[in-house]
XYZ file of C-alpha atoms in Angstrom:
654
model
C -43.313 -42.354 15.637
C -43.857 -38.663 16.448
C -47.289 -37.505 15.156
C -47.558 -33.757 14.535
C -49.197 -31.105 12.414
C -47.135 -28.634 10.347
C -49.215 -25.529 9.535
C -48.858 -24.741 5.814
C -51.152 -21.685 5.614
C -53.325 -19.482 7.762
C -52.622 -17.449 10.930
C -50.445 -20.231 12.413
C -48.351 -20.709 9.251
C -44.876 -22.291 9.688
C -45.615 -23.542 13.238
C -45.461 -27.225 14.283
C -48.077 -28.690 16.673
C -47.278 -32.037 18.404
C -50.205 -34.509 18.727
C -50.658 -36.601 21.859
C -52.958 -39.483 22.763
C -56.565 -38.368 23.231
C -58.553 -35.674 21.429
C -57.774 -32.183 20.179
C -60.119 -29.812 18.378
C -59.451 -27.164 15.755
C -61.656 -24.062 15.693
C -61.983 -20.304 16.041
C -62.869 -20.295 19.765
C -60.059 -19.900 22.300
C -61.235 -23.065 24.084
C -60.010 -25.267 21.186
C -56.748 -27.145 21.529
C -55.714 -25.507 18.260
C -57.294 -22.036 18.203
C -57.239 -20.430 14.740
C -58.265 -16.758 14.495
C -59.555 -17.203 10.965
C -63.119 -16.100 10.023
C -63.337 -18.958 7.485
C -62.898 -21.485 10.322
C -65.956 -22.425 12.415
C -66.019 -22.040 16.203
C -65.653 -25.851 16.515
C -64.451 -26.920 13.095
C -62.991 -30.448 13.377
C -61.595 -32.913 15.886
C -58.501 -35.173 15.825
C -58.605 -38.273 18.012
C -56.199 -41.159 18.508
C -56.873 -44.863 18.727
C -54.220 -47.583 18.797
C -51.518 -45.125 17.884
C -53.428 -43.858 14.831
C -55.193 -40.533 14.346
C -58.431 -39.762 12.588
C -60.067 -36.432 11.718
C -63.810 -35.770 12.093
C -65.717 -32.765 10.797
C -67.913 -31.044 13.457
C -70.600 -29.777 11.093
C -68.385 -26.824 10.149
C -69.680 -24.096 7.846
C -67.030 -24.588 5.137
C -66.371 -28.284 5.754
C -63.125 -30.189 6.365
C -61.027 -31.587 3.517
C -58.287 -34.206 3.418
C -56.028 -34.049 0.352
C -58.615 -31.825 -1.371
C -61.649 -34.057 -0.737
C -64.428 -33.158 1.680
C -64.850 -35.700 4.492
C -67.012 -36.352 7.519
C -64.499 -38.687 9.147
C -61.250 -40.279 7.924
C -58.172 -42.040 9.270
C -54.954 -40.131 8.610
C -51.740 -41.439 7.090
C -48.298 -39.837 6.935
C -48.275 -36.879 4.548
C -52.035 -36.176 4.473
C -53.040 -32.526 4.111
C -55.993 -31.270 6.178
C -57.815 -28.073 5.146
C -60.033 -26.120 7.555
C -61.227 -22.906 5.950
C -58.149 -21.005 4.719
C -55.818 -22.905 7.072
C -53.976 -26.017 5.922
C -52.178 -28.603 8.099
C -49.754 -31.338 7.071
C -50.044 -34.538 9.137
C -46.669 -36.208 9.748
C -45.824 -39.363 11.640
C -42.333 -40.361 10.536
C -39.063 -38.504 11.192
C -37.706 -36.514 8.242
C -34.106 -37.572 7.765
C -31.764 -34.855 6.601
C -29.559 -35.868 3.686
C -26.072 -36.850 4.800
C -23.034 -35.908 2.743
C -21.248 -38.883 1.217
C -17.550 -39.417 1.671
C -14.842 -40.321 -0.793
C -12.290 -42.972 -0.003
C -9.366 -43.687 -2.325
C -8.083 -47.183 -2.997
C -4.712 -48.037 -4.474
C -5.736 -51.100 -6.493
C -4.114 -51.357 -9.946
C -6.190 -51.238 -13.135
C -6.842 -54.659 -14.637
C -5.953 -55.714 -18.153
C -9.525 -55.431 -19.401
C -9.850 -51.785 -18.313
C -10.853 -49.539 -21.240
C -8.815 -46.361 -21.596
C -9.885 -43.535 -23.903
C -8.486 -40.069 -24.523
C -10.983 -37.162 -24.667
C -9.906 -36.425 -28.259
C -11.106 -39.920 -29.238
C -14.620 -39.559 -27.789
C -17.007 -39.805 -30.717
C -19.513 -37.365 -29.225
C -16.795 -34.711 -29.047
C -15.950 -35.149 -32.752
C -18.821 -33.722 -34.790
C -17.289 -34.593 -38.182
C -16.701 -38.231 -37.213
C -20.188 -38.495 -35.761
C -21.597 -37.097 -38.991
C -19.776 -39.799 -40.995
C -21.225 -42.565 -38.817
C -24.809 -41.377 -39.345
C -26.690 -41.468 -42.655
C -25.453 -38.728 -44.965
C -28.994 -37.485 -45.578
C -29.872 -37.271 -41.888
C -30.916 -33.738 -40.900
C -30.564 -34.801 -37.281
C -26.908 -35.673 -37.870
C -26.254 -32.334 -39.518
C -27.994 -30.415 -36.741
C -26.248 -32.441 -34.047
C -22.954 -31.685 -35.741
C -23.691 -27.953 -35.547
C -24.772 -28.154 -31.908
C -21.612 -30.035 -30.943
C -19.404 -27.517 -32.752
C -21.160 -24.652 -31.007
C -20.902 -26.321 -27.606
C -17.144 -26.581 -28.171
C -16.500 -23.015 -29.334
C -18.568 -21.305 -26.636
C -16.245 -22.733 -24.007
C -13.085 -21.849 -25.919
C -13.628 -18.182 -26.900
C -13.496 -15.308 -24.425
C -13.756 -12.328 -26.779
C -17.383 -11.275 -27.268
C -17.107 -10.169 -30.915
C -15.187 -13.288 -31.910
C -17.722 -15.488 -30.130
C -20.675 -13.791 -31.827
C -19.001 -13.993 -35.236
C -18.234 -17.714 -34.896
C -21.748 -18.364 -33.648
C -23.408 -16.703 -36.647
C -21.029 -18.431 -39.082
C -21.986 -21.843 -37.649
C -25.670 -20.944 -37.782
C -25.288 -20.062 -41.484
C -23.936 -23.608 -42.062
C -27.244 -25.186 -41.030
C -29.838 -22.432 -41.515
C -30.507 -20.823 -44.939
C -30.525 -17.278 -43.574
C -28.964 -14.440 -45.554
C -28.476 -12.111 -42.573
C -28.096 -12.596 -38.848
C -27.696 -10.534 -35.714
C -27.120 -11.118 -32.018
C -28.785 -8.474 -29.870
C -27.921 -8.191 -26.174
C -30.075 -6.125 -23.805
C -29.142 -3.854 -20.928
C -29.474 -4.827 -17.261
C -33.098 -3.695 -17.138
C -33.931 -5.737 -20.241
C -35.542 -2.696 -21.897
C -33.080 -1.665 -24.627
C -30.483 -3.393 -26.788
C -27.091 -1.958 -25.828
C -24.919 -4.455 -27.746
C -25.501 -5.525 -31.337
C -23.466 -7.730 -33.669
C -24.444 -8.497 -37.270
C -23.129 -10.638 -40.089
C -24.215 -11.479 -43.657
C -23.779 -14.834 -45.365
C -22.012 -13.446 -48.463
C -18.929 -11.325 -47.785
C -19.529 -9.128 -50.835
C -22.899 -7.899 -49.601
C -23.517 -4.790 -47.522
C -22.736 -5.402 -43.867
C -25.787 -3.378 -42.790
C -28.407 -5.701 -41.295
C -31.787 -4.112 -40.679
C -33.583 -5.746 -37.751
C -37.279 -5.363 -37.014
C -37.418 -3.636 -33.632
C -41.047 -4.799 -33.268
C -40.106 -8.472 -33.541
C -36.965 -8.188 -31.383
C -38.748 -6.268 -28.594
C -41.576 -8.807 -28.501
C -39.131 -11.694 -28.111
C -37.199 -9.770 -25.454
C -40.301 -8.861 -23.438
C -42.235 -12.139 -23.746
C -39.334 -14.614 -23.899
C -40.862 -16.504 -26.846
C -39.442 -17.680 -30.181
C -41.014 -16.219 -33.327
C -41.079 -17.613 -36.875
C -42.378 -15.882 -39.978
C -42.005 -18.382 -42.811
C -43.972 -16.160 -45.201
C -43.562 -12.549 -44.123
C -45.318 -11.059 -47.133
C -48.545 -13.012 -46.519
C -48.471 -12.624 -42.726
C -51.120 -10.325 -41.251
C -48.778 -9.093 -38.525
C -45.326 -9.181 -40.130
C -46.516 -8.013 -43.538
C -47.454 -4.649 -42.047
C -43.953 -3.930 -40.692
C -42.415 -1.335 -43.031
C -38.767 -2.223 -42.293
C -39.349 -5.838 -43.347
C -41.064 -4.784 -46.539
C -38.287 -2.300 -47.341
C -35.620 -5.020 -46.888
C -37.689 -7.495 -48.977
C -37.597 -10.040 -46.150
C -39.394 -13.263 -47.143
C -38.915 -15.226 -43.910
C -37.449 -14.571 -40.474
C -37.024 -16.058 -37.041
C -36.067 -14.600 -33.689
C -35.295 -16.621 -30.555
C -34.566 -15.476 -26.990
C -31.234 -15.835 -25.182
C -32.159 -16.839 -21.637
C -29.869 -17.024 -18.581
C -31.332 -18.091 -15.225
C -34.890 -17.477 -16.480
C -34.003 -13.936 -17.555
C -33.996 -12.943 -21.238
C -30.688 -11.177 -21.932
C -31.167 -10.736 -25.683
C -32.051 -12.612 -28.853
C -30.723 -14.146 -32.075
C -32.341 -12.679 -35.206
C -32.170 -14.277 -38.667
C -33.928 -13.434 -41.932
C -33.851 -14.371 -45.604
C -34.956 -12.634 -48.797
C -34.844 -15.891 -50.780
C -38.019 -17.412 -52.231
C -36.478 -20.895 -52.201
C -34.627 -21.214 -48.894
C -37.351 -20.183 -46.491
C -36.865 -20.461 -42.759
C -39.165 -23.110 -41.289
C -40.151 -24.686 -37.978
C -37.192 -27.071 -38.003
C -34.835 -24.096 -38.207
C -36.736 -22.416 -35.372
C -36.225 -25.448 -33.108
C -32.557 -25.710 -34.046
C -31.730 -22.015 -33.463
C -33.657 -22.085 -30.171
C -31.434 -24.993 -29.087
C -28.331 -23.068 -30.202
C -29.505 -20.072 -28.165
C -29.919 -22.311 -25.126
C -26.354 -23.618 -25.481
C -24.720 -20.245 -26.125
C -26.654 -17.809 -23.898
C -24.504 -18.273 -20.781
C -21.280 -18.062 -22.823
C -22.433 -14.810 -24.460
C -23.371 -13.314 -21.096
C -20.030 -14.360 -19.576
C -18.103 -12.908 -22.523
C -20.040 -9.661 -22.241
C -19.411 -9.452 -18.490
C -15.720 -10.199 -19.047
C -15.500 -7.419 -21.654
C -17.213 -5.022 -19.234
C -14.881 -6.041 -16.401
C -11.817 -5.500 -18.594
C -13.067 -2.052 -19.640
C -13.904 -1.177 -16.049
C -10.485 -2.391 -14.936
C -8.801 -0.204 -17.565
C -10.937 2.761 -16.518
C -10.166 2.314 -12.825
C -6.478 1.753 -13.542
C -6.401 4.959 -15.586
C -8.326 6.780 -12.857
C -5.923 5.581 -10.193
C -2.897 6.472 -12.318
C -4.261 10.012 -12.731
C -4.991 10.438 -9.053
C -3.259 13.457 -7.595
C -1.673 11.516 -4.780
C -0.267 8.598 -6.767
C 3.367 7.689 -7.345
C 4.257 6.848 -10.946
C 7.222 4.812 -12.167
C 8.552 1.296 -12.625
C 12.294 1.870 -12.346
C 14.345 -0.107 -9.782
C 14.668 3.055 -7.662
C 10.890 3.495 -7.525
C 10.335 -0.189 -6.811
C 12.501 0.270 -3.732
C 10.227 3.144 -2.671
C 7.113 1.016 -3.233
C 8.621 -1.794 -1.180
C 9.396 0.659 1.635
C 5.826 2.030 1.583
C 4.395 -1.488 1.648
C 6.430 -2.455 4.728
C 6.378 0.864 6.596
C 2.735 1.885 6.076
C 1.125 -0.579 8.544
C 3.548 0.439 11.313
C 3.097 3.448 13.610
C 6.746 4.514 13.482
C 7.788 8.061 12.554
C 9.084 8.322 8.978
C 11.659 10.720 7.515
C 11.442 11.191 3.732
C 14.525 12.739 2.134
C 15.052 13.928 -1.414
C 15.490 16.932 -3.659
C 12.665 19.394 -4.248
C 10.088 18.107 -6.716
C 10.821 14.395 -6.258
C 7.398 13.606 -4.778
C 8.043 13.469 -1.042
C 4.487 14.482 -0.196
C 3.134 11.856 -2.607
C 5.159 9.230 -0.736
C 3.723 10.523 2.561
C 0.189 10.235 1.181
C 0.927 6.710 -0.048
C 2.044 5.782 3.475
C -1.183 7.254 4.854
C -3.448 5.528 2.283
C -1.947 2.128 3.043
C -1.938 2.515 6.823
C -4.473 1.706 9.519
C -5.148 5.457 9.714
C -6.288 5.686 6.081
C -9.777 6.847 7.069
C -8.429 9.496 9.443
C -7.145 13.006 8.602
C -3.958 13.692 6.645
C -2.739 17.167 7.640
C 0.201 18.670 5.715
C 2.260 21.643 6.944
C 5.115 23.276 5.025
C 7.507 24.535 7.702
C 9.337 26.796 5.225
C 6.196 28.441 3.841
C 4.841 29.771 7.161
C 6.674 32.559 9.052
C 8.239 31.447 12.321
C 5.993 33.796 14.309
C 2.877 32.100 12.930
C 4.114 28.514 12.678
C 3.852 27.876 16.420
C 0.163 28.801 16.570
C -0.403 26.926 13.293
C 1.021 23.760 14.846
C -0.216 23.979 18.422
C -3.124 26.427 18.291
C -3.755 29.217 20.772
C -6.066 30.168 23.612
C -8.334 33.187 23.502
C -6.400 36.301 24.561
C -2.986 34.637 24.101
C -1.817 37.628 22.055
C -3.208 40.708 20.389
C -5.861 39.657 17.900
C -6.457 36.231 19.484
C -10.169 36.883 20.036
C -11.108 33.193 20.064
C -9.674 29.757 20.748
C -8.018 28.118 17.765
C -7.093 24.448 17.454
C -3.692 23.743 15.944
C -2.945 21.357 13.084
C -1.702 18.688 15.503
C -5.008 18.732 17.352
C -7.033 18.707 14.124
C -5.079 15.671 12.930
C -5.850 13.641 16.083
C -6.143 9.983 15.096
C -4.516 10.583 11.722
C -1.215 11.612 10.150
C 0.718 14.889 10.332
C 3.092 15.580 7.438
C 5.776 18.194 8.176
C 7.424 19.226 4.910
C 10.808 21.036 4.886
C 11.292 20.177 8.558
C 14.936 21.248 8.291
C 13.661 24.851 8.312
C 12.021 24.440 11.742
C 13.243 27.024 14.279
C 15.210 25.688 17.311
C 12.453 26.702 19.779
C 9.854 24.771 17.794
C 12.222 21.803 17.500
C 12.106 21.499 21.300
C 8.301 21.590 21.369
C 8.042 19.073 18.538
C 10.425 16.747 20.371
C 8.054 16.729 23.341
C 5.126 15.880 21.080
C 7.052 12.920 19.682
C 8.100 11.721 23.138
C 4.926 12.329 25.153
C 2.234 12.762 22.469
C 1.046 15.903 24.278
C 1.428 19.710 24.097
C -0.105 23.012 25.271
C -1.694 25.647 23.098
C 0.007 29.027 22.868
C -1.116 31.069 25.893
C -2.551 28.017 27.660
C -1.478 25.685 30.443
C -3.794 22.760 29.782
C -2.022 19.664 28.481
C -3.661 18.227 25.370
C -2.978 14.633 24.386
C -2.945 13.607 20.714
C -2.799 10.326 18.847
C -0.900 11.073 15.640
C 1.645 9.511 13.344
C 4.321 11.948 12.208
C 5.857 11.873 8.727
C 8.562 14.464 8.057
C 10.275 15.451 4.811
C 13.359 17.466 3.961
C 15.472 18.358 0.935
C 18.574 18.925 3.043
C 20.915 16.454 4.728
C 19.588 16.382 8.321
C 22.327 13.983 9.396
C 24.976 16.521 8.402
C 22.880 19.385 9.846
C 22.646 17.741 13.274
C 26.393 17.047 13.269
C 27.007 20.707 12.431
C 24.726 21.755 15.288
C 22.058 23.272 13.020
C 19.448 20.693 13.926
C 18.754 19.026 17.278
C 20.390 15.631 17.425
C 17.719 14.116 19.702
C 14.938 15.311 17.392
C 16.757 13.924 14.349
C 16.926 10.456 15.890
C 13.242 10.676 16.844
C 12.333 11.577 13.273
C 14.606 9.109 11.493
C 13.147 5.902 12.937
C 12.311 4.864 9.357
C 14.057 6.640 6.465
C 13.553 6.632 2.718
C 15.123 8.761 -0.008
C 13.059 9.757 -3.038
C 15.254 9.409 -6.144
C 15.933 12.410 -8.360
C 14.411 12.200 -11.835
C 17.850 12.044 -13.467
C 18.434 8.839 -11.457
C 15.373 7.159 -12.964
C 15.281 8.385 -16.558
C 13.487 5.188 -17.650
C 10.380 6.507 -15.837
C 10.254 9.720 -17.881
C 8.028 8.366 -20.739
C 5.509 6.953 -18.244
C 5.501 10.149 -16.184
C 5.154 12.305 -19.308
C 2.135 10.308 -20.551
C 0.627 10.473 -17.065
C 0.890 14.275 -17.042
C -0.501 14.497 -20.589
C -3.627 12.632 -19.447
C -3.893 14.691 -16.279
C -3.633 18.119 -17.901
C -5.621 17.181 -21.009
C -8.485 16.347 -18.673
C -7.915 19.584 -16.761
C -7.980 21.755 -19.895
C -10.682 19.632 -21.567
C -8.550 18.892 -24.639
C -7.727 15.686 -26.433
C -4.581 13.955 -25.057
C -1.730 14.132 -27.578
C 0.919 11.490 -28.184
C 4.535 12.390 -27.469
C 7.008 12.090 -30.320
C 10.076 9.900 -30.050
C 12.272 12.978 -30.443
C 10.519 14.759 -27.571
C 10.947 11.725 -25.317
C 14.633 11.564 -26.262
C 14.988 15.247 -25.526
C 13.394 14.822 -22.104
C 15.598 11.843 -21.297
C 18.729 13.829 -22.094
C 17.820 16.672 -19.751
C 18.997 16.644 -16.107
C 15.735 17.974 -14.586
C 17.015 20.073 -11.670
C 13.361 20.611 -10.705
C 12.698 16.849 -10.918
C 9.154 15.531 -11.449
C 7.574 18.899 -10.731
C 9.596 20.472 -13.550
C 8.627 17.636 -15.904
C 4.948 18.192 -15.138
C 5.331 21.905 -15.880
C 7.093 21.090 -19.175
C 4.234 18.817 -20.296
C 1.640 21.430 -19.344
C 3.657 24.013 -21.326
C 3.686 21.717 -24.383
C -0.062 21.008 -24.210
C -0.959 24.685 -23.987
C 1.452 26.104 -26.590
C 1.959 23.164 -28.976
C 0.323 23.534 -32.397
C 0.734 20.063 -33.945
C -1.139 16.794 -33.457
C 1.623 15.412 -31.252
C 4.087 16.828 -28.753
C 7.359 17.662 -30.513
C 10.677 18.836 -29.033
C 9.862 22.374 -30.188
C 6.783 22.358 -27.931
C 8.915 21.850 -24.809
C 10.421 24.723 -22.794
C 13.559 26.176 -24.370
C 15.688 25.142 -21.382
C 15.319 21.504 -22.498
C 16.441 22.287 -26.046
C 19.491 24.272 -24.976
C 21.193 21.160 -23.643
C 23.229 19.262 -26.232
C 22.402 15.579 -26.387
C 25.202 13.138 -25.467
C 26.496 11.592 -28.680
C 26.757 8.100 -27.200
C 22.967 7.900 -26.774
C 21.339 6.394 -29.884
C 18.114 8.352 -29.480
C 20.134 11.560 -29.142
C 21.892 10.873 -32.454
C 18.521 10.333 -34.050
C 17.180 13.553 -32.594
C 20.281 15.488 -33.704
C 19.858 14.245 -37.273
C 16.169 15.205 -37.273
C 17.051 18.620 -35.859
C 19.617 19.265 -38.601
C 17.123 18.162 -41.255
C 14.535 20.598 -39.887
C 17.082 23.415 -39.988
C 17.923 22.691 -43.612
C 14.246 22.469 -44.651
C 13.516 25.856 -43.052
C 16.615 27.464 -44.634
C 15.666 26.126 -48.063
C 12.048 27.308 -47.753
C 12.998 30.824 -46.629
C 15.590 31.139 -49.423
C 13.057 29.850 -51.951
C 10.534 32.516 -50.891
C 13.138 35.299 -50.889
C 12.770 35.807 -47.124
C 8.958 35.639 -46.857
C 8.250 33.710 -43.659
C 4.514 33.487 -44.452
C 5.207 31.859 -47.846
C 7.863 29.602 -46.310
C 5.377 28.439 -43.653
C 2.850 27.668 -46.400
C 5.415 25.586 -48.314
C 6.309 23.681 -45.155
C 2.668 23.206 -44.165
C 3.109 25.078 -40.873
C 1.383 27.937 -39.131
C 3.525 31.116 -39.417
C 3.611 31.539 -35.637
C 4.862 27.982 -35.275
C 7.558 28.576 -37.893
C 8.789 31.632 -35.955
C 8.945 29.508 -32.793
C 10.895 26.795 -34.604
C 13.384 29.372 -35.868
C 13.856 30.676 -32.333
C 14.167 27.235 -30.704
C 16.519 25.936 -33.386
C 18.588 29.155 -33.145
C 18.284 29.761 -36.899
C 17.845 33.541 -36.851
C 21.499 34.336 -37.509
C 21.856 31.656 -40.179
C 18.730 32.915 -41.968
C 19.948 36.507 -41.921
C 23.279 35.384 -43.367
C 21.523 33.378 -46.078
C 19.241 36.285 -46.978
C 22.212 38.677 -47.255
C 23.791 36.343 -49.805
C 20.638 35.978 -51.907
C 21.266 38.917 -54.342
C 24.824 37.769 -55.089
C 23.689 34.204 -55.673
C 20.866 35.368 -57.895
C 23.259 37.406 -60.105
C 25.709 34.540 -60.449
C 22.916 32.189 -61.398
C 21.498 34.678 -63.894
C 24.809 35.259 -65.658
C 25.397 31.544 -65.825
C 21.969 31.080 -67.412
C 22.636 33.695 -70.085
C 25.873 32.133 -71.009
């Protein structure tokens, strides 16, 4: 036995006071064994004394008295669990040890089932078969019918993930047991102030799908968490005054809350305009039970829908990010695999590939997936900066190092300390700078121009080139030792013509990107335009493709991107006949030519009238004629028009 007092309230709350043999007093004075600085406690309030291992409490004529378990006492023996009150302080008297619950353990046995063991499949359980259960209960039993509905609902809410489908099924099942003509499920926002999701259904499919809901009733249920029933709306003092109910000729209604973890997330609203099938208290109880079963499922379905939308939004956002690589071709998958394995390392990387293939994007992907992701990424184009300035751009300079150097300037290498330096077109680096860069790679240190102080840096270097550095170093145009320092890890970005299967994805990506930039609606790309892009060799690679899509978005006049909207360089190339899509495009192109020729001939050479017949803008028709190279053919056709007209006229007279 370990007698003690646990303080439940007052200045000593949450403390534990051990009790020993003898006496101890409780009071406001500091001389008490238990001093309580509480004005509601007397100077000497009560005394605890032990005798034979037991404790008793005695009031010392205190001003507010001493209570045990809520009853005022003068003196009383204490038992385990008694609560002593002295003023505003409360003490729990404990004698026995409180044993913490111990987790049970599971032990498997391998004994075989005996012959009299009953085996049942879940599909045979009667309580999981509403129709069978209904047959086994009296046919007239309302309880059986309601139980059948509840069991059906309990099954569907665990089987449906789509929010609209779940709400539709739920209202259909409610209509089976409740004589409501209209129903709605209203879900509130996170603050529980407004309904941001509504779903309605009517009993008869031929009726208007518009369900008018009393905002007054729904808001009251949402705010107070109570179920409401109006079995006679017209005669009701409160409901009869609501104009929307009167306008809809509602005779009875009910509205019950949807509650999840003691928070009202929405409500189920039902009403009827029938004089016979009024909603009553039994229906109120039943729908309240249905709401209790389905509330969590509705909330989960809503959260799942939100998560899917958010996932789509984030995926789209990531795909439109400036520094993202796009493509699913085998060549690009090899690049992704390289980035995944090389990014966590600290090794220098050399990225090779033609201009416009996305070498800098690959460098940024390496940086984003590395341990230096939160550090600077500093890019320098070695071909874009004159040799005389590149040295100070890389290494910085001291004040007075040369004419005009009126202050100290840190170089890009110093600025990038801790992060990544990306040197694009490194093959253009002058021999003198190659030597200095080699030292940086070997020693991770350098001096500013005009200075003699050695500066140490912690950087990872990623270099890129569109020339063959291996061949350049063998020809003596690039330092061999620097090449081997740069090419610790190498990857080659594939040319766009080597991954034509990525063109549709890239094109759609650039449509989204530039539509957002120009604040216009993204336009779909026609099959013919995709075919045309696939048949082009793209000497400018992905950069040229992006420019082509931007060109089409700005100058295109139709609802979708057509071949005619693309730069003329793409249309000049004849499509290979062995490609099915190219054959299709060629046939469409010839049909367009013939339609334009016929329209211009029909209008006696009036392009404005021909455009009107074809349903095109005149400017667009002129562009089509130019892109399809029809000018000469049209001139030839127009020259022949008078002769044709005369022959036709003479034939008619005959």
